[in-house]
Short mmCIF file of C-alpha atoms in Angstrom, two decimals:
data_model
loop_
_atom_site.label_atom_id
_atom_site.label_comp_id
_atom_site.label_asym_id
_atom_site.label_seq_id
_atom_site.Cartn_x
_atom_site.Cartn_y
_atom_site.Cartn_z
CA UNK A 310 5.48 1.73 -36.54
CA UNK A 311 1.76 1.97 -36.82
CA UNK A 312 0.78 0.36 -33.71
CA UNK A 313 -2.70 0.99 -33.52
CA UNK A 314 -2.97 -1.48 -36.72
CA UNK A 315 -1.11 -3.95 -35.04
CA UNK A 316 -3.18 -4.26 -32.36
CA UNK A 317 -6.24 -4.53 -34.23
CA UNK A 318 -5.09 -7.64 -35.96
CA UNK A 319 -4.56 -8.72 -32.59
CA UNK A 320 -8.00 -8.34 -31.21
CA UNK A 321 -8.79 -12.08 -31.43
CA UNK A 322 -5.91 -13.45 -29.69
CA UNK A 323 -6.63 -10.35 -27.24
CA UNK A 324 -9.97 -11.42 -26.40
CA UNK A 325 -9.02 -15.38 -26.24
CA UNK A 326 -6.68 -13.87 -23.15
CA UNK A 327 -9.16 -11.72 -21.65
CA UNK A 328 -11.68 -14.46 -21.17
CA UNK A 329 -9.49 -17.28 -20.07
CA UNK A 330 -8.33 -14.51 -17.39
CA UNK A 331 -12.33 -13.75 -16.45
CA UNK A 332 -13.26 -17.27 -16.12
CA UNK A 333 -10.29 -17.79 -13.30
CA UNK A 334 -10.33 -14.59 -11.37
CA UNK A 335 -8.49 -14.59 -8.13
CA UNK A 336 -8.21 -12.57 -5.08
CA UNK A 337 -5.01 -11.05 -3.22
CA UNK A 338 -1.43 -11.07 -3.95
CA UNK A 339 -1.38 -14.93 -4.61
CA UNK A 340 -2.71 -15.48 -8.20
CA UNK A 341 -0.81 -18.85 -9.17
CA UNK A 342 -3.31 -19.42 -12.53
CA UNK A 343 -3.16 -15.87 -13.35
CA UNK A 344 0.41 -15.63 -13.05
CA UNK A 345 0.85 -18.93 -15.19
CA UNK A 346 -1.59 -17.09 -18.31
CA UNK A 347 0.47 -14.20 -17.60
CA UNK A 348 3.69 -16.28 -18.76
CA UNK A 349 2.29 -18.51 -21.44
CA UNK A 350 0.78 -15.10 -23.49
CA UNK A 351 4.73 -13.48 -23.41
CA UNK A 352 6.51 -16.95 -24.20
CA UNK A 353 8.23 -16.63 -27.29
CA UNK A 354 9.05 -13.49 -26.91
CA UNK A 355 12.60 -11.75 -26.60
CA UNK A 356 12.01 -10.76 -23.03
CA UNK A 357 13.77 -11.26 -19.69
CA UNK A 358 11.08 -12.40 -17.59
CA UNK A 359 10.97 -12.71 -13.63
CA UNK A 360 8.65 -13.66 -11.07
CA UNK A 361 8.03 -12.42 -7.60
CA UNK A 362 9.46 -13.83 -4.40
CA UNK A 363 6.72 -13.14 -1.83
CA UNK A 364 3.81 -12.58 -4.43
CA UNK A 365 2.17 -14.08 -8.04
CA UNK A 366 3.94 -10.67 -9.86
CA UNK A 367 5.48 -11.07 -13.46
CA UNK A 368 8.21 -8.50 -14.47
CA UNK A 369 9.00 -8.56 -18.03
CA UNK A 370 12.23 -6.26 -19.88
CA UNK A 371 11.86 -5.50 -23.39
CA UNK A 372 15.78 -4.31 -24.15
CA UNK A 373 15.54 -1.62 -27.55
CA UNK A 374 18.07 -2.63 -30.13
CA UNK A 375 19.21 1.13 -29.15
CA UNK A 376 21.36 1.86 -25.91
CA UNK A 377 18.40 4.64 -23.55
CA UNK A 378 16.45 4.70 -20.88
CA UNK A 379 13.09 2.66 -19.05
CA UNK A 380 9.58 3.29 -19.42
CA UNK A 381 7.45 1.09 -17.23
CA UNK A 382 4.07 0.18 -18.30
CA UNK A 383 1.84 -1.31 -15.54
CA UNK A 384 -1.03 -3.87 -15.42
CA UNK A 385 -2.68 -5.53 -12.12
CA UNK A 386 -3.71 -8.74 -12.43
CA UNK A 387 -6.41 -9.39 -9.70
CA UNK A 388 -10.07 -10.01 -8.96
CA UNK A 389 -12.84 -8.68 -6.56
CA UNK A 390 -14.41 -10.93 -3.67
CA UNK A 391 -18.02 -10.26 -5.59
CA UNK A 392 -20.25 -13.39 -6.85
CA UNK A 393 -20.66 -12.51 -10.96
CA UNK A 394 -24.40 -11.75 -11.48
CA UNK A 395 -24.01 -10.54 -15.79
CA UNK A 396 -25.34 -13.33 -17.03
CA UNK A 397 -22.41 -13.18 -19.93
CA UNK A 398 -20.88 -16.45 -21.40
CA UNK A 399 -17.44 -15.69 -19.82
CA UNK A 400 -18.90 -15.11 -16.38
CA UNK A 401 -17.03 -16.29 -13.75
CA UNK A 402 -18.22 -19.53 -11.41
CA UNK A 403 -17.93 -19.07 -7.26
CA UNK A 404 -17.38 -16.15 -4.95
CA UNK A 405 -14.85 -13.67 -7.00
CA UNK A 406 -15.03 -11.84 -10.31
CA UNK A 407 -13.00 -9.15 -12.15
CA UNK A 408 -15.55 -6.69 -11.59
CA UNK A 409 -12.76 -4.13 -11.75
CA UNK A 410 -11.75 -4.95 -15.29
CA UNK A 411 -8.16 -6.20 -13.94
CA UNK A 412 -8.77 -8.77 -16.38
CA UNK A 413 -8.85 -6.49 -19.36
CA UNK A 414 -5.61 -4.82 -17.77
CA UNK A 415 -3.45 -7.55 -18.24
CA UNK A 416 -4.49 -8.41 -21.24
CA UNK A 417 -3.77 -4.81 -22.80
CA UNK A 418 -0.22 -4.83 -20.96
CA UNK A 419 0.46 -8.31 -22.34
CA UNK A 420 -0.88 -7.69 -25.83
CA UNK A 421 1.77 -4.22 -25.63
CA UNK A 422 4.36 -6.56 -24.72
CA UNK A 423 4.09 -8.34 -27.84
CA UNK A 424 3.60 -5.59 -30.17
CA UNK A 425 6.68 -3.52 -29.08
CA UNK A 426 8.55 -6.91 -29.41
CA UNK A 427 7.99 -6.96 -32.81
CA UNK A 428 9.55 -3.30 -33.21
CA UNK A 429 12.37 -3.80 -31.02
CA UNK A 430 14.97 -3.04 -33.81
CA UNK A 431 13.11 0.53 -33.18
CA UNK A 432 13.32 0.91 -29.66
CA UNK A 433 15.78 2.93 -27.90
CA UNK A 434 15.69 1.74 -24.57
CA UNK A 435 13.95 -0.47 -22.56
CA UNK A 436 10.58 -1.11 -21.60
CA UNK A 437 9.33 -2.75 -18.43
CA UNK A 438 6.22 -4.29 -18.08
CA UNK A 439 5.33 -4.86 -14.67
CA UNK A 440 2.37 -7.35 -13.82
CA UNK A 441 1.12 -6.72 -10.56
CA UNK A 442 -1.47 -8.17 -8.17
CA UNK A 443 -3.17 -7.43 -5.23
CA UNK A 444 -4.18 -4.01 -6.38
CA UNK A 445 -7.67 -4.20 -4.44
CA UNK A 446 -6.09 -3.48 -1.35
CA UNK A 447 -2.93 -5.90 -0.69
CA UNK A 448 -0.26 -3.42 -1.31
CA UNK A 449 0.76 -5.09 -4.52
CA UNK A 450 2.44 -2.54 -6.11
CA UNK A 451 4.21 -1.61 -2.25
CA UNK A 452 5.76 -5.21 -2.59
CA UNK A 453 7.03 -5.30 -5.79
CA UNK A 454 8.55 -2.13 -5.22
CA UNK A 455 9.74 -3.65 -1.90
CA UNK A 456 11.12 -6.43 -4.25
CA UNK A 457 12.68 -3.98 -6.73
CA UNK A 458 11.08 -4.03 -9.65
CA UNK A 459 11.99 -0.34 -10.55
CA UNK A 460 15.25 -1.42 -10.98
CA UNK A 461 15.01 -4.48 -12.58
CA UNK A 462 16.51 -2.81 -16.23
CA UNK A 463 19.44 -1.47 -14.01
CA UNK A 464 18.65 1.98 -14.57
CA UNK A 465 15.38 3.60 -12.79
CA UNK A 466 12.39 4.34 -15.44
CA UNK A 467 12.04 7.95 -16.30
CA UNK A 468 8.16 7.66 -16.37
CA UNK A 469 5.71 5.14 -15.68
CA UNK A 470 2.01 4.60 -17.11
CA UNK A 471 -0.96 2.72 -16.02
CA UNK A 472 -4.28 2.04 -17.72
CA UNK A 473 -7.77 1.81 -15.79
CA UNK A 474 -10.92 0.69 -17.77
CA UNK A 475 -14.31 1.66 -16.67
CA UNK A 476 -17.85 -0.36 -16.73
CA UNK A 477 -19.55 3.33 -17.18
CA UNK A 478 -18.96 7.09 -16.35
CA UNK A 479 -17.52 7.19 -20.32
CA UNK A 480 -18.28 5.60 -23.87
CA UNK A 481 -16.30 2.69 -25.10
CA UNK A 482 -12.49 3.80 -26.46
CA UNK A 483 -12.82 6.93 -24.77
CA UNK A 484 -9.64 7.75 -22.75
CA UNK A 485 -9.75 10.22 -20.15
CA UNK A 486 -6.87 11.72 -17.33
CA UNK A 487 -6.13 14.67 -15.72
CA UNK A 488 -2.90 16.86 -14.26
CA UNK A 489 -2.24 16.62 -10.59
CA UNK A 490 -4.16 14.62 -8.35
CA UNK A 491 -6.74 12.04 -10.19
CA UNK A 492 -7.83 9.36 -7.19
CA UNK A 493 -7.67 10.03 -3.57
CA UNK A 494 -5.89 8.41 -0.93
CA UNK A 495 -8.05 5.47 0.75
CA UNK A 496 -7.61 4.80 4.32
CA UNK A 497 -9.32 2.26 6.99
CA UNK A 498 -10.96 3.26 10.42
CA UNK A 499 -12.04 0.47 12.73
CA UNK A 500 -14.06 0.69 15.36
CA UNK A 501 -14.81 -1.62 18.27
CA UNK A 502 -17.47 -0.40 21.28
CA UNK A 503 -17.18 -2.16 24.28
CA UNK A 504 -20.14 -2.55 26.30
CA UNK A 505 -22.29 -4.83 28.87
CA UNK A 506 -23.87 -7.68 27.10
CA UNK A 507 -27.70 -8.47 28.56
CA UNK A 508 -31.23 -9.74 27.69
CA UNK A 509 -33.09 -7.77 25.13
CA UNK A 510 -35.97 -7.09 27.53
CA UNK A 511 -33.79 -5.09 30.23
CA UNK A 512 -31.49 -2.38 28.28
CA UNK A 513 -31.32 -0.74 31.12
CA UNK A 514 -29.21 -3.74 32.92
CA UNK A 515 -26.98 -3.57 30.29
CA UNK A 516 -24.64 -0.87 28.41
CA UNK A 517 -25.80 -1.54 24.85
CA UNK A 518 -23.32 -0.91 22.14
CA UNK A 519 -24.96 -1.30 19.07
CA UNK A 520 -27.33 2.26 19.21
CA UNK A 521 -23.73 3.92 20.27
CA UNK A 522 -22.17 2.32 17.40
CA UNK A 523 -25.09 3.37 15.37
CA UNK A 524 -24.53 6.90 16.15
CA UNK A 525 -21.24 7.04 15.31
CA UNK A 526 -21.81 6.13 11.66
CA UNK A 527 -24.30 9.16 11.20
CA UNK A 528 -22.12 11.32 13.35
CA UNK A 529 -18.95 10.89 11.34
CA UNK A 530 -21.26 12.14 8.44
CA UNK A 531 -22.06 15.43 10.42
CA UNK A 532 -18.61 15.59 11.41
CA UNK A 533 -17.42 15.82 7.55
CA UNK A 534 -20.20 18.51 6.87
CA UNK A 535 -19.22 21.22 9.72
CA UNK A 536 -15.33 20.04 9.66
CA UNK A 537 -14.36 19.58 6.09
CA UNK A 538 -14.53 22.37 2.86
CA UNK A 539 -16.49 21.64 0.06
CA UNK A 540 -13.95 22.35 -2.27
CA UNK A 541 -11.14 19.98 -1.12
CA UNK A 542 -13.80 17.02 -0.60
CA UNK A 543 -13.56 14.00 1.76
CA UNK A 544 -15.88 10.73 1.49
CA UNK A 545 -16.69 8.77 4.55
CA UNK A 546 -18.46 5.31 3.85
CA UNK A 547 -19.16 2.70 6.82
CA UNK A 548 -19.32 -0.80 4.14
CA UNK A 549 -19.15 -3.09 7.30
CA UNK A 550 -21.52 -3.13 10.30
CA UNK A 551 -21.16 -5.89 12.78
CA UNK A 552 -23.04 -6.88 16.46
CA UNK A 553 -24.98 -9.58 17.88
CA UNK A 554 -25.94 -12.95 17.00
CA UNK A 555 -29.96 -13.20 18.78
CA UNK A 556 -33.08 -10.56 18.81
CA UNK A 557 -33.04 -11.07 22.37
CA UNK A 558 -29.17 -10.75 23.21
CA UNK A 559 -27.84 -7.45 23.85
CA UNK A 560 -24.34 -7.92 22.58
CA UNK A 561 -20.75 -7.13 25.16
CA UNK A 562 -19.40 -5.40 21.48
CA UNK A 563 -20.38 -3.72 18.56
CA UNK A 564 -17.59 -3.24 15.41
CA UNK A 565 -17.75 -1.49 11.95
CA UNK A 566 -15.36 -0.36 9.56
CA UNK A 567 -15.13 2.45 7.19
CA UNK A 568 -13.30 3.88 4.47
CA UNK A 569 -11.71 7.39 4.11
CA UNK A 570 -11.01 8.74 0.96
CA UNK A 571 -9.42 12.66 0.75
CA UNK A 572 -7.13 14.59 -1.44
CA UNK A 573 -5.62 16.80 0.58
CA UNK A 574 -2.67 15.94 3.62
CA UNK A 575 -4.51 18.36 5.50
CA UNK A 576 -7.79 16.91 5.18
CA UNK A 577 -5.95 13.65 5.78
CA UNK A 578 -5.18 15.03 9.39
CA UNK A 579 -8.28 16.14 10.06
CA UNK A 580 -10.00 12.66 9.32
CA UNK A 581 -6.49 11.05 11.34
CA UNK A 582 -7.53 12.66 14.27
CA UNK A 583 -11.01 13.99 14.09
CA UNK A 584 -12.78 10.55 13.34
CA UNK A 585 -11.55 8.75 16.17
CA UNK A 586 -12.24 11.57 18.77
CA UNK A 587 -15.64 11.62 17.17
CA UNK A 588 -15.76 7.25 18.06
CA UNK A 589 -14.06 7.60 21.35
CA UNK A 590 -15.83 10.91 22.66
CA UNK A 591 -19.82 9.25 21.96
CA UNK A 592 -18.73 5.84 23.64
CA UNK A 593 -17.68 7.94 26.64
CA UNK A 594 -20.61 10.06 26.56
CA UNK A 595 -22.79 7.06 26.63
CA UNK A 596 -20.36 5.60 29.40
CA UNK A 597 -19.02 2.79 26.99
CA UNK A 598 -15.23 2.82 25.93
CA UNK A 599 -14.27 2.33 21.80
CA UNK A 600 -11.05 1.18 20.41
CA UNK A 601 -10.82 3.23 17.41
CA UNK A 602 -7.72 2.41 15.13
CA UNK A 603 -6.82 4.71 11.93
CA UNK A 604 -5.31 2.67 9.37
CA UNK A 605 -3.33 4.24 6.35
CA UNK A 606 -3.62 2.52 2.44
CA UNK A 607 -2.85 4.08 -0.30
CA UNK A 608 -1.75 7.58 -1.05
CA UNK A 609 -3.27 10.01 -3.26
CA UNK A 610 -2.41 9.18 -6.99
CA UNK A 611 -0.94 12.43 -8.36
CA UNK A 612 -0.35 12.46 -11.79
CA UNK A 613 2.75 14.37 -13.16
CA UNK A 614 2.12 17.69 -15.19
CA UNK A 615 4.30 16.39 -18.14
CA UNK A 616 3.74 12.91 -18.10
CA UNK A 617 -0.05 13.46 -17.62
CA UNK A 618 0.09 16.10 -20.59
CA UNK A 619 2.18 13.85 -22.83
CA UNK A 620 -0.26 11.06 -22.32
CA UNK A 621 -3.45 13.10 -23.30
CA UNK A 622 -1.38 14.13 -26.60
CA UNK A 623 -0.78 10.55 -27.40
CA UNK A 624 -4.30 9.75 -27.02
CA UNK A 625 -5.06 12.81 -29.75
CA UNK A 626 -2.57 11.35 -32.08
CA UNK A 627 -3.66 8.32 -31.64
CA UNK A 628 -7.15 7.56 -31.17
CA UNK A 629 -8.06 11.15 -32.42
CA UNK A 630 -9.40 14.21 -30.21
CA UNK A 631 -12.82 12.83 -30.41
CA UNK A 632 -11.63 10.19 -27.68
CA UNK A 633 -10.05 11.70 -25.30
CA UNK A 634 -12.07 13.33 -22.41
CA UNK A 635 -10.13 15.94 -20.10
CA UNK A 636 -11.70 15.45 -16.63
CA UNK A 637 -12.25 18.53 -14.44
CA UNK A 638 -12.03 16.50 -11.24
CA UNK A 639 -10.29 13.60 -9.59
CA UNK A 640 -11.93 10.24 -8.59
CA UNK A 641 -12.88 9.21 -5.06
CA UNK A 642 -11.76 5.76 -6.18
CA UNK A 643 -7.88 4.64 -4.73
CA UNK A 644 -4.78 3.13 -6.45
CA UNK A 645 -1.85 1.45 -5.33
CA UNK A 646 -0.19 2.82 -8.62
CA UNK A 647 0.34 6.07 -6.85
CA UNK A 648 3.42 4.38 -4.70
CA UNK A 649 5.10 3.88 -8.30
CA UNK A 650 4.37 7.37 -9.14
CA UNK A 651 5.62 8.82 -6.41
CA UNK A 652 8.77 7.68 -7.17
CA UNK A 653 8.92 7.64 -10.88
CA UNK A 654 6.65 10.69 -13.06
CA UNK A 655 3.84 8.83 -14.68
CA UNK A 656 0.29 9.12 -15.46
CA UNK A 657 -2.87 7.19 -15.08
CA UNK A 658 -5.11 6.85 -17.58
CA UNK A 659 -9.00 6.27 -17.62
CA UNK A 660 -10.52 4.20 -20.44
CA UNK A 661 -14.07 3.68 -21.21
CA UNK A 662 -15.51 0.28 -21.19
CA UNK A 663 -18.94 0.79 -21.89
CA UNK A 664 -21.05 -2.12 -23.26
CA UNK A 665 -22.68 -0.55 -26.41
CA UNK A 666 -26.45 -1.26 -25.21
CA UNK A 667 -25.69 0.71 -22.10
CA UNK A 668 -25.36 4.30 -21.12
CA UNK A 669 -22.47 5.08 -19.50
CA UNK A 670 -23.91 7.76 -17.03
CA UNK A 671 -26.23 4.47 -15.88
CA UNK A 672 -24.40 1.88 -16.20
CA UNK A 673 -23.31 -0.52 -13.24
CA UNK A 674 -19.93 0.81 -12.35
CA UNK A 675 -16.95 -0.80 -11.45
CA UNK A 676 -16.61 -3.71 -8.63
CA UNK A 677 -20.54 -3.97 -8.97
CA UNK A 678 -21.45 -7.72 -9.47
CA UNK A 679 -23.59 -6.74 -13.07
CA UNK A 680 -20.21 -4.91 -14.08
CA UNK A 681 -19.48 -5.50 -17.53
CA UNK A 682 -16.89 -4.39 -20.48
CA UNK A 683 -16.63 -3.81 -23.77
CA UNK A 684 -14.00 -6.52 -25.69
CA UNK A 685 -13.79 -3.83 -28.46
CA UNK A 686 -11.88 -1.83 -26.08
CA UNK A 687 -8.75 -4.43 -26.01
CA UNK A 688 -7.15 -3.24 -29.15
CA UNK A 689 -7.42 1.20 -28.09
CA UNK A 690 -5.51 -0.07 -24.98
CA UNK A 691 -3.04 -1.98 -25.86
CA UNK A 692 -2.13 0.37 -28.84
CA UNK A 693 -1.84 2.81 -26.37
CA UNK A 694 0.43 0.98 -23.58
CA UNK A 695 2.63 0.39 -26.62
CA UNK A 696 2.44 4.39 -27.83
CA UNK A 697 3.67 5.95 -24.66
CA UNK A 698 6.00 3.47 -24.01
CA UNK A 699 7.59 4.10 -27.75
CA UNK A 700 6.97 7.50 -28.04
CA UNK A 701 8.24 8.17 -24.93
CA UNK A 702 11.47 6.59 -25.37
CA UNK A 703 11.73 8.45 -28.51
CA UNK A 704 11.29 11.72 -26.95
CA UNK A 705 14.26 11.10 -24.75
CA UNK A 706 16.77 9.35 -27.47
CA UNK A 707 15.53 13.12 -29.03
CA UNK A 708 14.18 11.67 -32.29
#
């Protein structure tokens, strides 16, 4: 099989796919248009196809002419709430874009889908493609699980691979992954102050929650410096700030909400109990009460020491050593794929996207509205989705 060939010649089709998917993106775990391009690019092909109950997913079996086991092969499907600002042909029209290059995702899974189904007299085993949305914080990947799509072969996979493309932070068709942990868990804390609503000219009539609530956000940064080590990092970002609707009107509430990202289950503790005694114990102080909730996401995407290690030789063999990148650290950035590996060994992988006229240490990065990727890109990851699957169900057939 020389699968990297194949999916050269199918660069044009691969593109076709990519655009009609960038010119309809759509948010959340319903993606009715997606789902429908989704089917129409693997009809024809000897697959057993299924569709979600609850949610726009598309599970697809590939059956080897060969009796062995599963490899699953993910792709998420959907978009970003962020108005398109590139400028490009294909841009999307409206409030949402595939800023996160979900688009280009799909398209690799779907274009892998079609070349191992050409070599399916070669396959020993099955291959499951698995179609997900609502990756950008819907739990996709927890309800298909929910839904059982790690069984849908009959037989559990014995690894499981995802693809991510990136707008920047690497060249175009350079792959890059890591052992162990390579993005950190992403959690939620919401905060509502409760105060004394009054007129803007009398603060002292009132119990004013919007400086407390101010003082929170730069708090929970000092909090992380004197509370947190260096070396086992945590991020806190406030990307919501809400209060008030005059200049004159002191407001009865103030409410913000901010993400958590960490590595460690220790650290995870710490920011569990330490931000909201940080939110509650400064309302108090100011004689104001806060309802601070802690909401868990998405776990900590760990990759497995084989599986992680069997995907970087892949890449080698290939693309050549020149593309891969070994990273020394994990991402901030969170992933719903790390529920599927947590159950199954697997691996993600990073993949440059870089538009040639940009430089990728510059470049507008992921879910930015001017985030932008290279088409070229389509053919390195679909060869590759098809590689690990095939080589990997080689490897346990022991050929």
């Amino acid at each position: 099989m020389n699968l990297r060939d194949d999916a050269r010649a199918l660069s044009p089709d691969l593109t076709r796919l990519r655009h009609t998917l960038h010119r309809i993106p759509e948010v959340g775990l319903d993606l009715p248009r997606t789902q429908e391009a989704v089917l129409t690019a693997l009809d024809g092909l000897p697959l057993e196809v299924s569709t979600g109950a609850g949610l726009s997913s598309v599970t697809a079996v590939l059956r080897g002419a060969r009796p062995g086991p599963t490899v699953l092969l993910r792709g998420d499907m959907d978009a970003l709430p962020v108005t398109e600002r590139t400028g490009l042909d294909i841009a999307a029209e409206g409030d949402r874009m595939h800023a996160c290059g979900h688009d280009l995702h799909t398209t690799m899974l779907a274009g892998a889908a079609r070349l191992l189904s050409a070599h399916r007299d070669r396959l020993a085993g099955n291959v499951l493609f698995m179609f997900q949305p609502g990756e950008e914080g819907f739990n996709g990947a927890g309800h298909m699980l929910d839904e059982g799509v790690l069984d849908a072969t009959g037989d559990r996979p014995v690894a499981a691979y995802a693809l991510h493309v990136t707008s920047g932070n690497w060249p175009a068709g350079t792959f890059a992954t890591r052992t162990g942990p390579i993005m950190a868990s992403s959690n939620v804390l919401k905060v509502t102050v409760h105060g004394a609503g009054g007129h803007g000219s009398a603060p002292h009539q009132a119990k004013d929650p919007v400086p407390v609530a101010c003082e929170m956000v730069t708090a929970l940064q000092t909090w992380v410096t004197r509370n947190i080590d260096v070396f086992d990092p945590v991020v806190v970002t406030v990307g919501a700030f809400h209060a008030g609707t005059q200049a004159n009107i002191i407001p009865d509430t103030a409410e913000f909400t901010a993400t958590l990202r960490s590595f460690s289950p220790e650290n995870l503790e710490k920011l569990r109990e330490g931000t909201v005694a940080v939110c509650e114990g400064l309302a108090a102080a100011h004689g104001l009460r806060a309802d601070a909730h802690f909401i868990d996401q998405y776990p900590v995407t760990v990759n497995d020491r084989a599986e992680s290690a069997f995907a970087a030789d892949t890449v080698r063999e290939v693309h050549g050593e020149e593309h891969f990148a070994p990273m020394d650290h994990p991402i901030l950035g969170a992933e719903d794929f790390s529920r599927v590996i947590a159950e199954v060994p697997g691996a993600m992988v990073f993949l440059g996207a870089t538009l040639p006229d940009r430089d990728p240490e510059t470049a507008p990065s992921n879910h930015s509205p001017l985030a932008a990727f290279d088409d070229a890109v389509l053919a390195d990851g679909t060869a590759l989705y098809a590689e690990l699957a095939a080589r990997r169900l080689a490897v346990a057939a022991g050929s």
